[in-house]
């Protein structure tokens, strides 16, 4: 048996966090130090060699509970610890804070979740909880037996996302430039309440295709473009030049022009395209990174719109 690798001092607490997750049966993946982006290449730049010779392997597919693989991954670099929620049998409810551009008094995720529980006539569940660096919270639940719930964005309410199959969360001990992920409620992880599972498992109403009638009003044109590109993203295939990530990037660039022309708020576009991207199975973090990259580039290079 080979000797375990010597672990760099700054990696020790993250290695311990990763091993602890593995012991709980939660597969982990290395995430770029100080960030939320998985280590390794994204689908759009996959070389289709090595471990990806048979097709791009997503961060979810690369996640592991093997202590030797975890030791090797965290031996020389202080990777943040990502938990692949689907394979871990987890559903994590992400209660986010409000964005700076939102009006004063807008409900944050915690407020929306409390209201959701009150409307359902249910108490707020007491379960394992992690505080995020932004001031939000991750509520951990075990998934219902036999269920394969996917990630969601704002489906349960404003600023309430969920991470399940196709997503991951950063484990306690991970850090970003805003601070650290910290356990605030160390109680056992409870089963996802049946009423919440029903809300997440309920099929969404199919949306009618956008009617692309010629209009002069910028706001209407922006909304039409956004609906059209979200439909394009949802129909994207697994890989290749027209794969999910490439399609997400192209569509985000197209709608970003309307943001640059101040015809639609940036957060409205990002939330809608994020939801469309995650519906294809892309991870929440990969969607955010791709959308932000496209949006920032277009906003920096867009030219003023010509008037008719």
PDB file of C-alpha atoms in Angstrom:
ATOM      1  CA  UNK A   1       0.000   0.000   0.000  1.00  0.00           C
ATOM      2  CA  UNK A   2       1.431   3.371  -0.975  1.00  0.00           C
ATOM      3  CA  UNK A   3       2.259   6.018   1.599  1.00  0.00           C
ATOM      4  CA  UNK A   4      -0.355   8.774   1.966  1.00  0.00           C
ATOM      5  CA  UNK A   5       0.740  12.060   0.355  1.00  0.00           C
ATOM      6  CA  UNK A   6       2.178  14.826   2.498  1.00  0.00           C
ATOM      7  CA  UNK A   7      -0.515  17.473   2.866  1.00  0.00           C
ATOM      8  CA  UNK A   8       0.303  21.173   2.718  1.00  0.00           C
ATOM      9  CA  UNK A   9      -0.507  22.970   5.967  1.00  0.00           C
ATOM     10  CA  UNK A  10      -3.064  25.326   4.390  1.00  0.00           C
ATOM     11  CA  UNK A  11      -4.945  22.312   2.975  1.00  0.00           C
ATOM     12  CA  UNK A  12      -5.330  20.403   6.253  1.00  0.00           C
ATOM     13  CA  UNK A  13      -8.666  21.813   7.411  1.00  0.00           C
ATOM     14  CA  UNK A  14     -10.142  21.491   3.927  1.00  0.00           C
ATOM     15  CA  UNK A  15      -8.870  17.931   3.613  1.00  0.00           C
ATOM     16  CA  UNK A  16     -10.480  17.175   6.973  1.00  0.00           C
ATOM     17  CA  UNK A  17     -13.760  18.675   5.758  1.00  0.00           C
ATOM     18  CA  UNK A  18     -13.620  16.646   2.537  1.00  0.00           C
ATOM     19  CA  UNK A  19     -12.860  13.406   4.398  1.00  0.00           C
ATOM     20  CA  UNK A  20     -15.674  14.073   6.853  1.00  0.00           C
ATOM     21  CA  UNK A  21     -18.116  14.513   3.984  1.00  0.00           C
ATOM     22  CA  UNK A  22     -16.862  11.308   2.402  1.00  0.00           C
ATOM     23  CA  UNK A  23     -17.399   9.437   5.680  1.00  0.00           C
ATOM     24  CA  UNK A  24     -21.007  10.631   5.658  1.00  0.00           C
ATOM     25  CA  UNK A  25     -21.455   9.205   2.178  1.00  0.00           C
ATOM     26  CA  UNK A  26     -21.409  12.616   0.514  1.00  0.00           C
ATOM     27  CA  UNK A  27     -19.261  12.522  -2.673  1.00  0.00           C
ATOM     28  CA  UNK A  28     -16.980  15.548  -2.907  1.00  0.00           C
ATOM     29  CA  UNK A  29     -15.214  17.381  -5.708  1.00  0.00           C
ATOM     30  CA  UNK A  30     -12.353  19.897  -5.590  1.00  0.00           C
ATOM     31  CA  UNK A  31     -13.416  23.508  -6.139  1.00  0.00           C
ATOM     32  CA  UNK A  32     -11.005  26.316  -7.077  1.00  0.00           C
ATOM     33  CA  UNK A  33      -9.444  27.733  -3.867  1.00  0.00           C
ATOM     34  CA  UNK A  34     -11.333  30.762  -2.606  1.00  0.00           C
ATOM     35  CA  UNK A  35     -13.985  30.402  -5.322  1.00  0.00           C
ATOM     36  CA  UNK A  36     -17.145  28.465  -6.216  1.00  0.00           C
ATOM     37  CA  UNK A  37     -15.996  27.104  -9.594  1.00  0.00           C
ATOM     38  CA  UNK A  38     -15.121  23.389  -9.880  1.00  0.00           C
ATOM     39  CA  UNK A  39     -11.483  22.608 -10.559  1.00  0.00           C
ATOM     40  CA  UNK A  40     -10.852  21.204 -14.015  1.00  0.00           C
ATOM     41  CA  UNK A  41     -12.099  22.146 -17.459  1.00  0.00           C
ATOM     42  CA  UNK A  42     -15.674  23.082 -18.418  1.00  0.00           C
ATOM     43  CA  UNK A  43     -17.621  21.169 -21.046  1.00  0.00           C
ATOM     44  CA  UNK A  44     -17.058  23.808 -23.741  1.00  0.00           C
ATOM     45  CA  UNK A  45     -13.276  23.262 -23.632  1.00  0.00           C
ATOM     46  CA  UNK A  46     -13.228  19.508 -22.940  1.00  0.00           C
ATOM     47  CA  UNK A  47     -10.284  17.835 -24.754  1.00  0.00           C
ATOM     48  CA  UNK A  48     -12.191  14.494 -24.916  1.00  0.00           C
ATOM     49  CA  UNK A  49      -9.031  12.700 -23.736  1.00  0.00           C
ATOM     50  CA  UNK A  50      -7.931  10.992 -20.530  1.00  0.00           C
ATOM     51  CA  UNK A  51     -10.809  10.662 -18.090  1.00  0.00           C
ATOM     52  CA  UNK A  52     -13.054  12.368 -20.655  1.00  0.00           C
ATOM     53  CA  UNK A  53     -12.137  10.037 -23.537  1.00  0.00           C
ATOM     54  CA  UNK A  54     -15.668   8.635 -23.527  1.00  0.00           C
ATOM     55  CA  UNK A  55     -17.290  12.054 -23.231  1.00  0.00           C
ATOM     56  CA  UNK A  56     -17.084  15.020 -20.896  1.00  0.00           C
ATOM     57  CA  UNK A  57     -17.240  14.028 -17.217  1.00  0.00           C
ATOM     58  CA  UNK A  58     -19.109  16.595 -15.183  1.00  0.00           C
ATOM     59  CA  UNK A  59     -18.046  17.642 -11.679  1.00  0.00           C
ATOM     60  CA  UNK A  60     -20.964  15.554 -10.368  1.00  0.00           C
ATOM     61  CA  UNK A  61     -19.600  12.479 -12.161  1.00  0.00           C
ATOM     62  CA  UNK A  62     -16.079  13.095 -10.827  1.00  0.00           C
ATOM     63  CA  UNK A  63     -17.168  13.451  -7.197  1.00  0.00           C
ATOM     64  CA  UNK A  64     -15.954  10.691  -4.859  1.00  0.00           C
ATOM     65  CA  UNK A  65     -16.070   9.356  -1.305  1.00  0.00           C
ATOM     66  CA  UNK A  66     -12.819   7.374  -1.734  1.00  0.00           C
ATOM     67  CA  UNK A  67     -10.448   8.601   1.024  1.00  0.00           C
ATOM     68  CA  UNK A  68      -7.324   7.872  -1.053  1.00  0.00           C
ATOM     69  CA  UNK A  69      -8.599   9.939  -3.984  1.00  0.00           C
ATOM     70  CA  UNK A  70      -9.608  12.709  -1.589  1.00  0.00           C
ATOM     71  CA  UNK A  71      -6.159  12.649   0.045  1.00  0.00           C
ATOM     72  CA  UNK A  72      -4.503  12.873  -3.371  1.00  0.00           C
ATOM     73  CA  UNK A  73      -6.705  15.748  -4.556  1.00  0.00           C
ATOM     74  CA  UNK A  74      -6.270  17.918  -1.448  1.00  0.00           C
ATOM     75  CA  UNK A  75      -2.632  17.035  -0.741  1.00  0.00           C
ATOM     76  CA  UNK A  76      -0.935  20.013  -2.381  1.00  0.00           C
ATOM     77  CA  UNK A  77      -3.607  22.643  -2.952  1.00  0.00           C
ATOM     78  CA  UNK A  78      -6.241  24.102  -0.596  1.00  0.00           C
ATOM     79  CA  UNK A  79      -9.260  23.314  -2.748  1.00  0.00           C
ATOM     80  CA  UNK A  80     -12.674  24.316  -1.486  1.00  0.00           C
ATOM     81  CA  UNK A  81     -14.927  21.310  -0.894  1.00  0.00           C
ATOM     82  CA  UNK A  82     -17.913  20.800  -3.156  1.00  0.00           C
ATOM     83  CA  UNK A  83     -20.601  18.282  -2.198  1.00  0.00           C
ATOM     84  CA  UNK A  84     -22.343  16.663  -5.193  1.00  0.00           C
ATOM     85  CA  UNK A  85     -25.849  16.886  -3.774  1.00  0.00           C
ATOM     86  CA  UNK A  86     -27.592  14.399  -6.087  1.00  0.00           C
ATOM     87  CA  UNK A  87     -25.197  11.461  -5.571  1.00  0.00           C
ATOM     88  CA  UNK A  88     -25.053  12.365  -1.853  1.00  0.00           C
ATOM     89  CA  UNK A  89     -28.798  11.810  -1.563  1.00  0.00           C
ATOM     90  CA  UNK A  90     -29.234  15.420  -0.486  1.00  0.00           C
ATOM     91  CA  UNK A  91     -31.557  18.267  -1.291  1.00  0.00           C
ATOM     92  CA  UNK A  92     -30.078  21.562  -0.077  1.00  0.00           C
ATOM     93  CA  UNK A  93     -32.378  24.572   0.181  1.00  0.00           C
ATOM     94  CA  UNK A  94     -30.348  27.702  -0.546  1.00  0.00           C
ATOM     95  CA  UNK A  95     -31.755  30.838   1.102  1.00  0.00           C
ATOM     96  CA  UNK A  96     -30.034  33.745  -0.571  1.00  0.00           C
ATOM     97  CA  UNK A  97     -29.805  37.409   0.378  1.00  0.00           C
ATOM     98  CA  UNK A  98     -31.228  40.242  -1.725  1.00  0.00           C
ATOM     99  CA  UNK A  99     -29.164  41.784  -4.504  1.00  0.00           C
ATOM    100  CA  UNK A 100     -27.905  45.373  -4.033  1.00  0.00           C
ATOM    101  CA  UNK A 101     -30.071  46.666  -6.894  1.00  0.00           C
ATOM    102  CA  UNK A 102     -33.314  45.348  -5.373  1.00  0.00           C
ATOM    103  CA  UNK A 103     -35.671  47.789  -3.645  1.00  0.00           C
ATOM    104  CA  UNK A 104     -35.415  48.271   0.100  1.00  0.00           C
ATOM    105  CA  UNK A 105     -37.707  45.872   1.949  1.00  0.00           C
ATOM    106  CA  UNK A 106     -37.666  43.147  -0.739  1.00  0.00           C
ATOM    107  CA  UNK A 107     -37.915  39.682   0.888  1.00  0.00           C
ATOM    108  CA  UNK A 108     -34.727  37.673   1.161  1.00  0.00           C
ATOM    109  CA  UNK A 109     -34.624  33.881   1.002  1.00  0.00           C
ATOM    110  CA  UNK A 110     -35.114  33.363   4.745  1.00  0.00           C
ATOM    111  CA  UNK A 111     -38.180  35.624   4.745  1.00  0.00           C
ATOM    112  CA  UNK A 112     -39.627  33.922   1.665  1.00  0.00           C
ATOM    113  CA  UNK A 113     -39.051  30.465   3.160  1.00  0.00           C
ATOM    114  CA  UNK A 114     -40.720  31.409   6.437  1.00  0.00           C
ATOM    115  CA  UNK A 115     -43.711  32.718   4.483  1.00  0.00           C
ATOM    116  CA  UNK A 116     -43.801  29.513   2.432  1.00  0.00           C
ATOM    117  CA  UNK A 117     -43.930  27.406   5.606  1.00  0.00           C
ATOM    118  CA  UNK A 118     -46.678  29.595   7.074  1.00  0.00           C
ATOM    119  CA  UNK A 119     -48.789  29.295   3.912  1.00  0.00           C
ATOM    120  CA  UNK A 120     -48.398  25.509   4.061  1.00  0.00           C
ATOM    121  CA  UNK A 121     -49.327  25.468   7.744  1.00  0.00           C
ATOM    122  CA  UNK A 122     -45.997  23.831   8.560  1.00  0.00           C
ATOM    123  CA  UNK A 123     -43.223  24.726  11.029  1.00  0.00           C
ATOM    124  CA  UNK A 124     -39.844  25.772   9.682  1.00  0.00           C
ATOM    125  CA  UNK A 125     -37.830  22.511   9.557  1.00  0.00           C
ATOM    126  CA  UNK A 126     -34.966  22.095  12.008  1.00  0.00           C
ATOM    127  CA  UNK A 127     -32.075  20.467  10.188  1.00  0.00           C
ATOM    128  CA  UNK A 128     -28.329  20.711   9.573  1.00  0.00           C
ATOM    129  CA  UNK A 129     -27.621  24.279   8.478  1.00  0.00           C
ATOM    130  CA  UNK A 130     -24.619  26.131   7.063  1.00  0.00           C
ATOM    131  CA  UNK A 131     -24.233  29.912   6.899  1.00  0.00           C
ATOM    132  CA  UNK A 132     -22.896  31.153   3.564  1.00  0.00           C
ATOM    133  CA  UNK A 133     -20.338  33.987   3.287  1.00  0.00           C
ATOM    134  CA  UNK A 134     -22.943  36.346   1.805  1.00  0.00           C
ATOM    135  CA  UNK A 135     -25.177  35.942   4.858  1.00  0.00           C
ATOM    136  CA  UNK A 136     -27.540  33.374   3.372  1.00  0.00           C
ATOM    137  CA  UNK A 137     -28.099  29.815   4.555  1.00  0.00           C
ATOM    138  CA  UNK A 138     -27.991  26.247   3.264  1.00  0.00           C
ATOM    139  CA  UNK A 139     -30.567  23.896   4.800  1.00  0.00           C
ATOM    140  CA  UNK A 140     -29.579  20.247   4.286  1.00  0.00           C
ATOM    141  CA  UNK A 141     -32.211  17.516   3.789  1.00  0.00           C
ATOM    142  CA  UNK A 142     -32.034  13.894   2.719  1.00  0.00           C
ATOM    143  CA  UNK A 143     -33.887  13.261  -0.513  1.00  0.00           C
ATOM    144  CA  UNK A 144     -37.065  11.141  -0.471  1.00  0.00           C
ATOM    145  CA  UNK A 145     -36.372   7.464  -1.285  1.00  0.00           C
ATOM    146  CA  UNK A 146     -36.486   6.806  -5.007  1.00  0.00           C
ATOM    147  CA  UNK A 147     -36.795  10.499  -5.887  1.00  0.00           C
ATOM    148  CA  UNK A 148     -34.460  12.194  -8.346  1.00  0.00           C
ATOM    149  CA  UNK A 149     -35.162  15.849  -7.728  1.00  0.00           C
ATOM    150  CA  UNK A 150     -33.273  18.401  -9.807  1.00  0.00           C
ATOM    151  CA  UNK A 151     -31.953  21.842  -8.946  1.00  0.00           C
ATOM    152  CA  UNK A 152     -34.372  24.753  -8.990  1.00  0.00           C
ATOM    153  CA  UNK A 153     -34.163  28.548  -9.004  1.00  0.00           C
ATOM    154  CA  UNK A 154     -36.851  30.625  -7.276  1.00  0.00           C
ATOM    155  CA  UNK A 155     -39.346  27.779  -7.690  1.00  0.00           C
ATOM    156  CA  UNK A 156     -40.280  27.811  -4.017  1.00  0.00           C
ATOM    157  CA  UNK A 157     -40.147  31.590  -3.721  1.00  0.00           C
ATOM    158  CA  UNK A 158     -37.996  34.661  -4.148  1.00  0.00           C
ATOM    159  CA  UNK A 159     -34.315  33.941  -3.421  1.00  0.00           C
ATOM    160  CA  UNK A 160     -35.004  30.271  -2.641  1.00  0.00           C
ATOM    161  CA  UNK A 161     -32.956  27.892  -4.789  1.00  0.00           C
ATOM    162  CA  UNK A 162     -32.448  24.170  -4.318  1.00  0.00           C
ATOM    163  CA  UNK A 163     -29.456  21.973  -5.086  1.00  0.00           C
ATOM    164  CA  UNK A 164     -30.040  18.310  -5.860  1.00  0.00           C
ATOM    165  CA  UNK A 165     -29.201  16.279  -9.002  1.00  0.00           C
ATOM    166  CA  UNK A 166     -27.088  18.343 -11.366  1.00  0.00           C
ATOM    167  CA  UNK A 167     -25.736  20.643  -8.661  1.00  0.00           C
ATOM    168  CA  UNK A 168     -23.423  20.967  -5.697  1.00  0.00           C
ATOM    169  CA  UNK A 169     -22.862  23.144  -2.634  1.00  0.00           C
ATOM    170  CA  UNK A 170     -19.695  24.219  -0.848  1.00  0.00           C
ATOM    171  CA  UNK A 171     -19.173  22.396   2.425  1.00  0.00           C
ATOM    172  CA  UNK A 172     -18.529  24.079   5.753  1.00  0.00           C
ATOM    173  CA  UNK A 173     -14.878  25.105   5.963  1.00  0.00           C
ATOM    174  CA  UNK A 174     -14.748  26.363   2.380  1.00  0.00           C
ATOM    175  CA  UNK A 175     -14.055  30.060   1.895  1.00  0.00           C
ATOM    176  CA  UNK A 176     -14.536  32.834  -0.663  1.00  0.00           C
ATOM    177  CA  UNK A 177     -13.397  36.452  -0.619  1.00  0.00           C
ATOM    178  CA  UNK A 178     -16.590  37.210   1.355  1.00  0.00           C
ATOM    179  CA  UNK A 179     -15.759  34.821   4.186  1.00  0.00           C
ATOM    180  CA  UNK A 180     -16.264  31.217   5.237  1.00  0.00           C
ATOM    181  CA  UNK A 181     -19.038  28.653   5.126  1.00  0.00           C
ATOM    182  CA  UNK A 182     -19.830  27.851   8.766  1.00  0.00           C
ATOM    183  CA  UNK A 183     -22.099  25.323  10.450  1.00  0.00           C
ATOM    184  CA  UNK A 184     -24.776  27.201  12.401  1.00  0.00           C
ATOM    185  CA  UNK A 185     -27.021  24.245  13.229  1.00  0.00           C
ATOM    186  CA  UNK A 186     -25.252  20.943  13.823  1.00  0.00           C
ATOM    187  CA  UNK A 187     -28.407  18.856  14.232  1.00  0.00           C
ATOM    188  CA  UNK A 188     -28.812  15.676  12.134  1.00  0.00           C
ATOM    189  CA  UNK A 189     -29.885  16.066   8.524  1.00  0.00           C
ATOM    190  CA  UNK A 190     -33.636  15.503   8.417  1.00  0.00           C
ATOM    191  CA  UNK A 191     -35.703  13.994   5.614  1.00  0.00           C
ATOM    192  CA  UNK A 192     -37.068  16.545   3.160  1.00  0.00           C
ATOM    193  CA  UNK A 193     -40.631  17.227   4.343  1.00  0.00           C
ATOM    194  CA  UNK A 194     -43.209  15.608   2.079  1.00  0.00           C
ATOM    195  CA  UNK A 195     -44.941  18.914   1.375  1.00  0.00           C
ATOM    196  CA  UNK A 196     -41.682  20.461   0.156  1.00  0.00           C
ATOM    197  CA  UNK A 197     -40.894  17.366  -1.922  1.00  0.00           C
ATOM    198  CA  UNK A 198     -44.318  17.634  -3.547  1.00  0.00           C
ATOM    199  CA  UNK A 199     -43.711  21.268  -4.487  1.00  0.00           C
ATOM    200  CA  UNK A 200     -40.337  20.431  -6.032  1.00  0.00           C
ATOM    201  CA  UNK A 201     -41.574  17.301  -7.810  1.00  0.00           C
ATOM    202  CA  UNK A 202     -44.682  18.909  -9.270  1.00  0.00           C
ATOM    203  CA  UNK A 203     -44.297  19.330 -13.053  1.00  0.00           C
ATOM    204  CA  UNK A 204     -43.981  22.914 -14.169  1.00  0.00           C
ATOM    205  CA  UNK A 205     -46.592  24.257 -16.529  1.00  0.00           C
ATOM    206  CA  UNK A 206     -45.303  24.218 -20.109  1.00  0.00           C
ATOM    207  CA  UNK A 207     -44.657  27.686 -21.409  1.00  0.00           C
ATOM    208  CA  UNK A 208     -46.052  28.712 -24.748  1.00  0.00           C
ATOM    209  CA  UNK A 209     -43.443  29.627 -27.358  1.00  0.00           C
ATOM    210  CA  UNK A 210     -42.828  33.333 -27.620  1.00  0.00           C
ATOM    211  CA  UNK A 211     -44.653  35.124 -30.409  1.00  0.00           C
ATOM    212  CA  UNK A 212     -41.956  36.938 -32.315  1.00  0.00           C
ATOM    213  CA  UNK A 213     -44.056  39.811 -33.618  1.00  0.00           C
ATOM    214  CA  UNK A 214     -42.101  42.910 -34.703  1.00  0.00           C
ATOM    215  CA  UNK A 215     -42.361  45.542 -31.965  1.00  0.00           C
ATOM    216  CA  UNK A 216     -40.694  48.907 -31.438  1.00  0.00           C
ATOM    217  CA  UNK A 217     -40.944  49.049 -27.662  1.00  0.00           C
ATOM    218  CA  UNK A 218     -37.561  48.111 -26.263  1.00  0.00           C
ATOM    219  CA  UNK A 219     -38.908  46.443 -23.114  1.00  0.00           C
ATOM    220  CA  UNK A 220     -41.239  44.187 -25.090  1.00  0.00           C
ATOM    221  CA  UNK A 221     -38.468  43.309 -27.500  1.00  0.00           C
ATOM    222  CA  UNK A 222     -36.133  42.478 -24.617  1.00  0.00           C
ATOM    223  CA  UNK A 223     -38.677  40.208 -22.958  1.00  0.00           C
ATOM    224  CA  UNK A 224     -39.412  38.468 -26.232  1.00  0.00           C
ATOM    225  CA  UNK A 225     -35.701  37.899 -26.814  1.00  0.00           C
ATOM    226  CA  UNK A 226     -35.260  36.584 -23.281  1.00  0.00           C
ATOM    227  CA  UNK A 227     -38.143  34.112 -23.621  1.00  0.00           C
ATOM    228  CA  UNK A 228     -36.848  32.952 -27.003  1.00  0.00           C
ATOM    229  CA  UNK A 229     -33.292  32.377 -25.773  1.00  0.00           C
ATOM    230  CA  UNK A 230     -34.480  30.557 -22.641  1.00  0.00           C
ATOM    231  CA  UNK A 231     -36.395  28.174 -24.912  1.00  0.00           C
ATOM    232  CA  UNK A 232     -33.251  27.676 -27.017  1.00  0.00           C
ATOM    233  CA  UNK A 233     -31.223  26.878 -23.891  1.00  0.00           C
ATOM    234  CA  UNK A 234     -33.784  24.398 -22.544  1.00  0.00           C
ATOM    235  CA  UNK A 235     -33.666  22.495 -25.851  1.00  0.00           C
ATOM    236  CA  UNK A 236     -29.845  22.227 -25.899  1.00  0.00           C
ATOM    237  CA  UNK A 237     -28.205  18.797 -26.180  1.00  0.00           C
ATOM    238  CA  UNK A 238     -25.505  17.228 -24.032  1.00  0.00           C
ATOM    239  CA  UNK A 239     -22.273  18.273 -25.754  1.00  0.00           C
ATOM    240  CA  UNK A 240     -20.531  19.444 -28.910  1.00  0.00           C
ATOM    241  CA  UNK A 241     -20.581  22.891 -30.546  1.00  0.00           C
ATOM    242  CA  UNK A 242     -24.322  23.160 -29.924  1.00  0.00           C
ATOM    243  CA  UNK A 243     -24.085  21.655 -26.442  1.00  0.00           C
ATOM    244  CA  UNK A 244     -25.586  23.040 -23.275  1.00  0.00           C
ATOM    245  CA  UNK A 245     -22.760  25.288 -22.116  1.00  0.00           C
ATOM    246  CA  UNK A 246     -21.981  26.744 -25.543  1.00  0.00           C
ATOM    247  CA  UNK A 247     -25.679  27.395 -26.132  1.00  0.00           C
ATOM    248  CA  UNK A 248     -25.987  29.001 -22.709  1.00  0.00           C
ATOM    249  CA  UNK A 249     -23.074  31.332 -23.496  1.00  0.00           C
ATOM    250  CA  UNK A 250     -24.382  32.339 -26.934  1.00  0.00           C
ATOM    251  CA  UNK A 251     -27.900  32.988 -25.683  1.00  0.00           C
ATOM    252  CA  UNK A 252     -26.637  34.991 -22.705  1.00  0.00           C
ATOM    253  CA  UNK A 253     -24.584  37.160 -25.083  1.00  0.00           C
ATOM    254  CA  UNK A 254     -27.619  37.824 -27.264  1.00  0.00           C
ATOM    255  CA  UNK A 255     -29.839  38.974 -24.393  1.00  0.00           C
ATOM    256  CA  UNK A 256     -26.991  40.851 -22.700  1.00  0.00           C
ATOM    257  CA  UNK A 257     -27.200  43.451 -25.469  1.00  0.00           C
ATOM    258  CA  UNK A 258     -30.642  44.447 -24.202  1.00  0.00           C
ATOM    259  CA  UNK A 259     -29.122  44.885 -20.740  1.00  0.00           C
ATOM    260  CA  UNK A 260     -26.420  47.094 -22.239  1.00  0.00           C
ATOM    261  CA  UNK A 261     -29.134  49.174 -23.941  1.00  0.00           C
ATOM    262  CA  UNK A 262     -30.931  49.442 -20.546  1.00  0.00           C
ATOM    263  CA  UNK A 263     -34.066  47.769 -21.917  1.00  0.00           C
ATOM    264  CA  UNK A 264     -34.172  45.095 -19.199  1.00  0.00           C
ATOM    265  CA  UNK A 265     -32.513  44.709 -15.757  1.00  0.00           C
ATOM    266  CA  UNK A 266     -29.457  42.496 -15.570  1.00  0.00           C
ATOM    267  CA  UNK A 267     -30.763  40.465 -12.616  1.00  0.00           C
ATOM    268  CA  UNK A 268     -33.978  39.638 -14.515  1.00  0.00           C
ATOM    269  CA  UNK A 269     -31.964  38.212 -17.406  1.00  0.00           C
ATOM    270  CA  UNK A 270     -29.512  36.335 -15.190  1.00  0.00           C
ATOM    271  CA  UNK A 271     -32.227  34.676 -13.081  1.00  0.00           C
ATOM    272  CA  UNK A 272     -34.233  33.516 -16.113  1.00  0.00           C
ATOM    273  CA  UNK A 273     -31.216  32.208 -18.031  1.00  0.00           C
ATOM    274  CA  UNK A 274     -29.830  30.572 -14.869  1.00  0.00           C
ATOM    275  CA  UNK A 275     -33.071  28.621 -14.444  1.00  0.00           C
ATOM    276  CA  UNK A 276     -33.068  27.592 -18.112  1.00  0.00           C
ATOM    277  CA  UNK A 277     -29.439  26.463 -17.896  1.00  0.00           C
ATOM    278  CA  UNK A 278     -29.966  24.409 -14.750  1.00  0.00           C
ATOM    279  CA  UNK A 279     -33.022  22.725 -16.290  1.00  0.00           C
ATOM    280  CA  UNK A 280     -30.639  21.078 -18.798  1.00  0.00           C
ATOM    281  CA  UNK A 281     -28.588  19.481 -15.999  1.00  0.00           C
ATOM    282  CA  UNK A 282     -25.747  22.006 -15.875  1.00  0.00           C
ATOM    283  CA  UNK A 283     -24.606  22.808 -12.359  1.00  0.00           C
ATOM    284  CA  UNK A 284     -25.676  26.077 -10.774  1.00  0.00           C
ATOM    285  CA  UNK A 285     -22.064  27.231 -10.447  1.00  0.00           C
ATOM    286  CA  UNK A 286     -21.208  26.456 -14.072  1.00  0.00           C
ATOM    287  CA  UNK A 287     -24.310  28.348 -15.228  1.00  0.00           C
ATOM    288  CA  UNK A 288     -23.439  31.365 -13.084  1.00  0.00           C
ATOM    289  CA  UNK A 289     -19.853  31.436 -14.350  1.00  0.00           C
ATOM    290  CA  UNK A 290     -20.878  31.158 -18.015  1.00  0.00           C
ATOM    291  CA  UNK A 291     -23.644  33.757 -17.723  1.00  0.00           C
ATOM    292  CA  UNK A 292     -21.439  36.226 -15.843  1.00  0.00           C
ATOM    293  CA  UNK A 293     -18.638  35.824 -18.397  1.00  0.00           C
ATOM    294  CA  UNK A 294     -20.998  36.472 -21.317  1.00  0.00           C
ATOM    295  CA  UNK A 295     -22.742  39.364 -19.587  1.00  0.00           C
ATOM    296  CA  UNK A 296     -19.525  41.114 -18.528  1.00  0.00           C
ATOM    297  CA  UNK A 297     -17.987  40.825 -22.004  1.00  0.00           C
ATOM    298  CA  UNK A 298     -21.051  42.200 -23.802  1.00  0.00           C
ATOM    299  CA  UNK A 299     -21.495  45.063 -21.325  1.00  0.00           C
ATOM    300  CA  UNK A 300     -17.854  46.021 -21.843  1.00  0.00           C
ATOM    301  CA  UNK A 301     -17.989  45.892 -25.653  1.00  0.00           C
ATOM    302  CA  UNK A 302     -21.591  46.614 -26.702  1.00  0.00           C
ATOM    303  CA  UNK A 303     -22.152  49.623 -28.949  1.00  0.00           C
ATOM    304  CA  UNK A 304     -25.127  51.962 -28.549  1.00  0.00           C
ATOM    305  CA  UNK A 305     -28.239  50.730 -30.320  1.00  0.00           C
ATOM    306  CA  UNK A 306     -29.061  52.423 -33.569  1.00  0.00           C
ATOM    307  CA  UNK A 307     -32.438  54.120 -33.610  1.00  0.00           C
ATOM    308  CA  UNK A 308     -34.929  53.360 -36.359  1.00  0.00           C
TER     309      UNK A 308
END
